[in-house]
Amino acid sequence: MDKILVTRSSMPPFEEYMKEISSLWDSHWLTNMGEKHQEFEEKLKKYLEVPLLSLFSNGHMALELAIQAMGLKGEVITTPFTFASTTHAIVRNNLTPVFCDIRQEDYTMDPEKIEDLITENTSAIIPVHVYGHICDVESIERIAAKHNLKVIYDAAHAFGEKLSGKGVGSFGDASMFSFHATKVFNTIEGGCVTFKDQDYGLDLYRLKNFGIRNEEVVDEVGANAKMNEFQAAMGLCNLRYVDGEILKRKRAVELYRELLSDVKGLVLPPDPRPEITYNYAYFPVLIEKEFGINRDSLYESLKKEGIYSRKYFYPLTNAFDCYKGRFDPDLTPIAKDISSKVLVLPLFADLSDDQIRRICAAIMKSAL
Ligand SMILES: *Cc1c(COP(=O)(O)O)cnc(C)c1O
């Protein structure tokens, strides 16, 4: 029986990538903002429909340095229902994450609960467009403006999405996208920050290159987080195919919805909103009591059938061992509840109809 993994990286035709990187054997310029890097940055800016953009070696460093470049202090309001990266990026900047609960309907940060968490030490809000569900950006930005807070979105799941025709990366002060191999669009590893302020962009540029201003002036304690030419070349190739890959994901999601619509105790992802152009990054379902077995049992029983789903996101980041005693997951009860019930089903562009039928049949068999 073939294994079905939760995700599978999109790759361009081998010859196309070879052709893309062949000029590197002429230039011998392999990293440090070379030709491929520049070309990719320009093409990506157009694709994402954002004013400015900076490429990084990976999404996490992009987020960490996006926060550092903002010069934040004190407390940052964020969500525990996310990948480790979001919370770690805050803590590694010596900031204190303050966890806001999520909305039952789409698992994004609940704007109605933000203001109660704001103190005189709050400097920013870092929400996550989790699973590609776009946050209530209007409410979040209204609150941020009222209290003079910065907003950085973790848009790792939202590549290429639009809200009312606007690129999702154009909201807030900055947004981070991840191009990790497992994401909708990949550069093997990679990421970017989108933003509006040119000076902020200069800070970001220095921070990803050791804080070097020029040959003789180093005036920031920077890191090394530059995207190399091989990553940029992969990005150039994958960008030619990403629309097609997203369409294939859409077809897979529609078939999942059709086959699973009447399963008792299985909650499908929220209904699509007409003002959002989706990228179909994930297919998270909730396993409620009425399903018959719990989430962990379903996870195990699918595994026995060679189907690898993921408990994404469990545990919550505020329940991680490394933060033991520092945060209280009971203060974010909806996130805690969703986290105990959620299961992300396999989803990637080349997932076949037969595979989806096999997955759905295995789910329904487990429920009996
Ligand atoms: C993948 C991911 C990141 C980190 O991106 P990398 O490119 O893997 O470093 C950050 N936040 C979320 C929500 C992610 O899913």
XYZ file of C-alpha atoms and ligand atoms in Angstrom:
383
model
C 0.000 0.000 0.000
C 1.427 3.372 -1.024
C 2.055 5.870 1.715
C 0.299 9.204 1.455
C 2.293 11.897 3.228
C 0.713 15.094 4.542
C 2.570 17.173 1.980
C 4.812 16.842 -1.060
C 7.055 19.585 -2.404
C 6.195 21.174 -5.740
C 9.175 20.981 -8.117
C 9.765 22.379 -11.619
C 10.924 20.104 -14.474
C 14.524 19.055 -13.731
C 15.864 20.433 -17.052
C 14.277 23.791 -16.378
C 16.074 24.158 -13.067
C 19.363 23.031 -14.659
C 18.926 25.697 -17.320
C 18.125 28.314 -14.676
C 21.267 27.639 -12.652
C 23.643 27.127 -15.598
C 24.633 30.814 -15.713
C 25.970 30.465 -12.164
C 28.806 28.376 -13.653
C 29.733 31.399 -15.772
C 29.433 34.057 -13.075
C 30.708 32.024 -10.108
C 28.446 34.332 -8.051
C 26.560 31.982 -5.728
C 25.052 34.198 -3.056
C 25.073 37.784 -1.694
C 22.224 39.284 -3.685
C 23.321 38.112 -7.147
C 21.533 38.173 -10.475
C 18.972 35.452 -9.666
C 18.210 37.096 -6.338
C 17.493 40.443 -7.999
C 15.362 38.943 -10.733
C 13.400 36.815 -8.261
C 12.795 39.764 -5.946
C 11.341 41.825 -8.818
C 9.121 39.006 -10.133
C 7.900 38.134 -6.659
C 7.013 41.723 -5.847
C 4.752 41.766 -8.899
C 3.256 38.396 -8.107
C 2.479 39.244 -4.478
C 1.314 42.754 -5.435
C 3.266 44.434 -2.645
C 5.174 47.737 -2.667
C 8.495 46.432 -1.273
C 10.003 43.073 -0.448
C 13.188 41.554 0.965
C 14.284 37.930 0.459
C 15.649 35.703 3.239
C 17.277 32.301 3.713
C 14.119 31.049 5.426
C 10.820 32.289 6.806
C 11.836 32.110 10.440
C 14.868 34.381 10.028
C 12.688 36.695 7.945
C 10.260 36.990 10.866
C 12.952 37.267 13.511
C 14.692 40.083 11.650
C 11.415 41.757 10.664
C 10.741 42.062 14.393
C 14.277 43.228 15.160
C 14.181 45.889 12.432
C 10.982 47.257 13.953
C 12.870 48.054 17.183
C 10.091 46.691 19.381
C 10.161 46.690 23.178
C 8.228 44.933 25.942
C 5.144 42.904 25.058
C 3.800 41.595 21.773
C 0.255 40.306 21.385
C 0.189 37.115 19.335
C -1.558 33.756 18.893
C -0.568 30.388 20.397
C -2.300 28.536 17.530
C 0.665 28.579 15.182
C 3.951 26.958 14.274
C 6.823 27.217 16.790
C 8.485 29.887 14.666
C 6.040 32.710 15.464
C 6.440 32.538 19.240
C 10.163 31.718 19.120
C 10.820 34.743 16.884
C 9.245 36.987 19.533
C 11.045 35.390 22.479
C 14.408 35.287 20.675
C 14.082 39.073 20.280
C 13.825 39.376 24.089
C 10.174 40.356 23.827
C 7.342 38.896 25.888
C 4.571 37.170 23.949
C 1.089 37.855 25.302
C -1.316 35.278 23.931
C -4.663 36.288 22.507
C -7.326 33.642 21.905
C -8.538 32.706 18.427
C -11.942 32.793 16.750
C -13.961 29.602 16.636
C -14.937 30.227 13.006
C -11.532 30.485 11.326
C -8.872 29.986 14.049
C -7.297 33.429 13.521
C -6.667 35.918 16.335
C -9.914 37.245 17.818
C -9.775 41.047 17.483
C -12.425 41.433 20.184
C -9.996 40.012 22.728
C -6.972 42.130 21.795
C -7.711 45.358 23.641
C -8.022 43.671 27.056
C -4.444 42.455 26.638
C -2.919 45.826 25.792
C -0.767 47.361 28.560
C 1.609 50.324 28.607
C 4.348 47.839 27.621
C 2.654 46.576 24.463
C 4.529 47.525 21.297
C 3.092 45.300 18.558
C 0.592 42.706 17.381
C 1.828 39.618 15.511
C -1.185 37.700 14.159
C -1.010 34.654 11.868
C -3.043 34.049 8.687
C -3.308 30.486 9.906
C -3.971 27.818 7.195
C -4.293 30.748 4.783
C -7.389 32.052 6.591
C -6.860 35.792 6.378
C -7.156 37.579 9.747
C -9.667 40.347 10.375
C -7.054 42.848 9.153
C -9.417 45.820 9.340
C -10.208 45.414 13.034
C -6.604 44.573 13.889
C -5.315 47.664 12.126
C -7.971 49.886 13.696
C -6.895 48.699 17.162
C -3.212 49.085 16.270
C -3.739 52.648 15.057
C -5.751 53.559 18.148
C -3.015 52.315 20.513
C -0.037 53.199 18.330
C 1.099 49.580 17.867
C 3.010 47.977 14.993
C 1.493 45.015 13.143
C 3.591 42.237 11.623
C 1.656 39.387 10.030
C 2.980 35.847 9.955
C 1.777 35.141 6.414
C 3.734 31.876 6.088
C 0.513 30.115 5.027
C -0.883 32.853 2.824
C 1.385 32.940 -0.238
C -0.346 34.571 -3.201
C -3.615 35.226 -1.405
C -5.679 38.357 -1.887
C -8.297 40.147 0.155
C -10.750 42.193 -1.920
C -8.185 42.148 -4.743
C -5.294 43.376 -2.568
C -2.175 41.255 -2.026
C -2.320 39.895 1.526
C 1.268 41.090 2.101
C 0.204 44.708 1.778
C -1.592 44.745 5.147
C 0.053 45.856 8.397
C 3.536 47.319 8.717
C 5.145 44.102 7.460
C 4.333 40.501 6.564
C 6.503 37.398 6.536
C 6.097 34.653 3.930
C 7.789 31.252 4.097
C 9.049 29.418 1.007
C 9.901 26.236 2.869
C 9.745 23.005 0.861
C 6.437 22.060 2.491
C 4.631 25.296 1.653
C 2.396 26.163 -1.321
C 5.357 27.838 -3.024
C 8.963 26.910 -2.253
C 12.552 27.971 -2.854
C 13.729 24.759 -1.068
C 14.148 26.870 2.083
C 13.440 30.570 1.931
C 11.195 33.416 2.856
C 10.549 37.113 2.501
C 9.304 40.168 4.321
C 6.935 42.552 2.549
C 6.645 46.139 3.773
C 5.916 49.732 2.779
C 8.677 51.808 4.384
C 11.944 52.139 2.422
C 14.038 52.906 5.547
C 12.722 49.805 7.267
C 13.825 47.893 4.154
C 17.364 49.219 4.522
C 17.450 48.034 8.137
C 16.211 44.615 7.069
C 18.869 44.453 4.369
C 21.633 45.200 6.869
C 20.265 42.779 9.460
C 20.331 39.849 7.034
C 23.943 40.690 6.148
C 25.743 40.999 9.517
C 24.636 44.604 10.087
C 27.114 45.796 7.461
C 26.298 49.292 6.206
C 29.305 49.576 3.909
C 32.826 48.195 3.618
C 34.045 50.051 6.671
C 30.910 50.593 8.767
C 29.137 47.826 10.711
C 26.528 49.529 12.865
C 24.030 46.762 13.721
C 24.449 43.389 15.425
C 23.121 41.598 12.368
C 22.689 37.955 11.446
C 23.291 36.034 8.240
C 19.983 35.294 6.567
C 20.630 35.902 2.882
C 18.859 33.883 0.207
C 21.402 32.232 -2.104
C 21.329 32.026 -5.911
C 20.244 28.364 -6.027
C 17.238 29.151 -3.855
C 16.356 32.194 -5.974
C 16.662 30.071 -9.145
C 14.273 27.505 -7.638
C 11.924 30.380 -6.856
C 12.077 31.686 -10.429
C 11.189 28.238 -11.772
C 8.462 27.441 -9.228
C 6.872 30.865 -9.710
C 6.102 29.901 -13.350
C 4.012 26.983 -12.099
C 2.492 28.225 -8.859
C -0.871 29.284 -10.316
C -1.330 25.824 -11.780
C -0.298 24.204 -8.503
C -2.850 26.295 -6.605
C -5.583 25.302 -9.076
C -4.749 21.636 -8.526
C -4.942 22.184 -4.748
C -8.337 23.839 -5.213
C -9.628 20.794 -7.053
C -8.375 18.541 -4.241
C -10.055 20.710 -1.588
C -13.334 20.668 -3.494
C -13.283 16.890 -3.700
C -12.500 16.598 0.030
C -15.446 18.888 0.809
C -17.767 16.889 -1.422
C -16.798 13.521 0.053
C -16.685 14.611 3.704
C -19.644 16.992 3.822
C -21.982 14.593 5.629
C -19.681 12.902 8.124
C -21.140 13.229 11.615
C -18.794 14.903 14.085
C -16.327 16.021 11.439
C -16.110 19.810 11.049
C -14.781 20.976 7.685
C -12.671 24.135 7.260
C -14.712 27.375 7.198
C -16.715 28.088 4.058
C -14.727 30.102 1.520
C -15.337 33.860 1.691
C -16.006 35.509 -1.675
C -13.650 38.439 -0.988
C -10.656 36.116 -0.456
C -8.559 34.595 -3.244
C -7.309 31.418 -1.545
C -4.159 29.364 -2.030
C -5.637 26.132 -0.606
C -2.597 25.585 1.613
C -4.152 23.203 4.170
C -7.245 21.133 4.819
C -7.770 21.151 8.612
C -10.735 19.235 10.042
C -12.018 19.095 13.623
C -12.901 15.765 15.184
C -15.822 16.283 17.566
C -17.284 13.762 20.078
C -20.061 12.729 17.687
C -17.439 11.332 15.306
C -17.093 8.300 17.590
C -13.320 8.230 18.100
C -11.089 11.133 19.101
C -8.509 13.021 17.041
C -5.541 11.025 18.317
C -7.243 7.716 17.536
C -8.153 8.884 14.040
C -4.554 10.006 13.503
C -3.329 6.524 14.513
C -5.906 4.638 12.501
C -5.082 6.648 9.346
C -1.405 5.934 9.947
C -2.148 2.195 9.964
C -3.617 2.678 6.482
C -0.456 4.436 5.310
C -2.064 7.891 5.508
C 0.001 10.485 7.341
C -2.033 13.408 8.671
C -0.681 16.006 11.112
C -1.806 17.384 14.462
C -1.137 20.857 13.248
C -1.204 22.842 15.651
C -0.838 20.668 18.699
C 0.525 21.448 21.218
C -0.150 25.175 21.354
C 3.072 27.187 21.476
C 2.145 28.466 24.966
C 2.200 24.825 26.127
C 5.661 23.987 24.746
C 8.131 22.352 27.150
C 10.649 25.136 26.527
C 8.115 27.642 27.940
C 7.081 25.515 30.916
C 5.683 27.655 33.721
C 5.827 30.867 31.711
C 2.436 30.874 30.018
C -0.990 29.463 30.770
C -2.798 27.717 27.869
C -6.035 27.909 29.900
C -6.085 31.656 29.154
C -6.652 30.804 25.473
C -9.449 28.232 25.879
C -10.708 28.239 22.289
C -7.211 27.698 20.928
C -6.717 24.916 23.479
C -9.964 23.234 22.459
C -9.314 23.494 18.686
C -5.769 22.260 19.188
C -7.072 19.086 20.837
C -9.462 18.338 17.961
C -7.718 19.476 14.804
C -6.188 17.218 12.186
C -4.611 18.428 8.946
C -5.298 15.998 6.107
C -2.791 15.365 3.284
C -2.915 18.132 0.684
C -0.557 18.911 -2.175
C -0.909 19.751 -5.842
C -0.358 16.211 -7.122
C -2.666 14.495 -4.639
C -4.830 12.372 -6.933
C -8.606 11.905 -6.807
C -8.003 8.228 -6.026
C -5.804 9.114 -3.091
C -8.403 11.559 -1.760
C -11.081 8.872 -2.083
C -8.846 6.449 -0.198
C -8.253 8.992 2.587
C -11.958 9.797 2.921
C -12.919 6.128 2.903
C -10.378 5.484 5.671
C -11.825 8.358 7.717
C -15.376 7.098 7.344
C -14.352 3.545 8.178
C -12.692 4.778 11.402
C -15.872 6.540 12.478
C -17.864 3.308 12.618
C 6.596 27.497 8.066
C 6.202 28.516 9.044
C 7.108 29.465 9.555
C 8.597 29.417 9.346
O 9.010 29.325 8.073
P 10.367 28.580 7.660
O 10.543 29.028 6.250
O 10.138 27.107 7.787
O 11.461 29.072 8.545
C 6.607 30.462 10.375
N 5.320 30.520 10.721
C 4.429 29.601 10.302
C 2.995 29.752 10.705
C 4.846 28.563 9.463
O 3.957 27.637 9.074
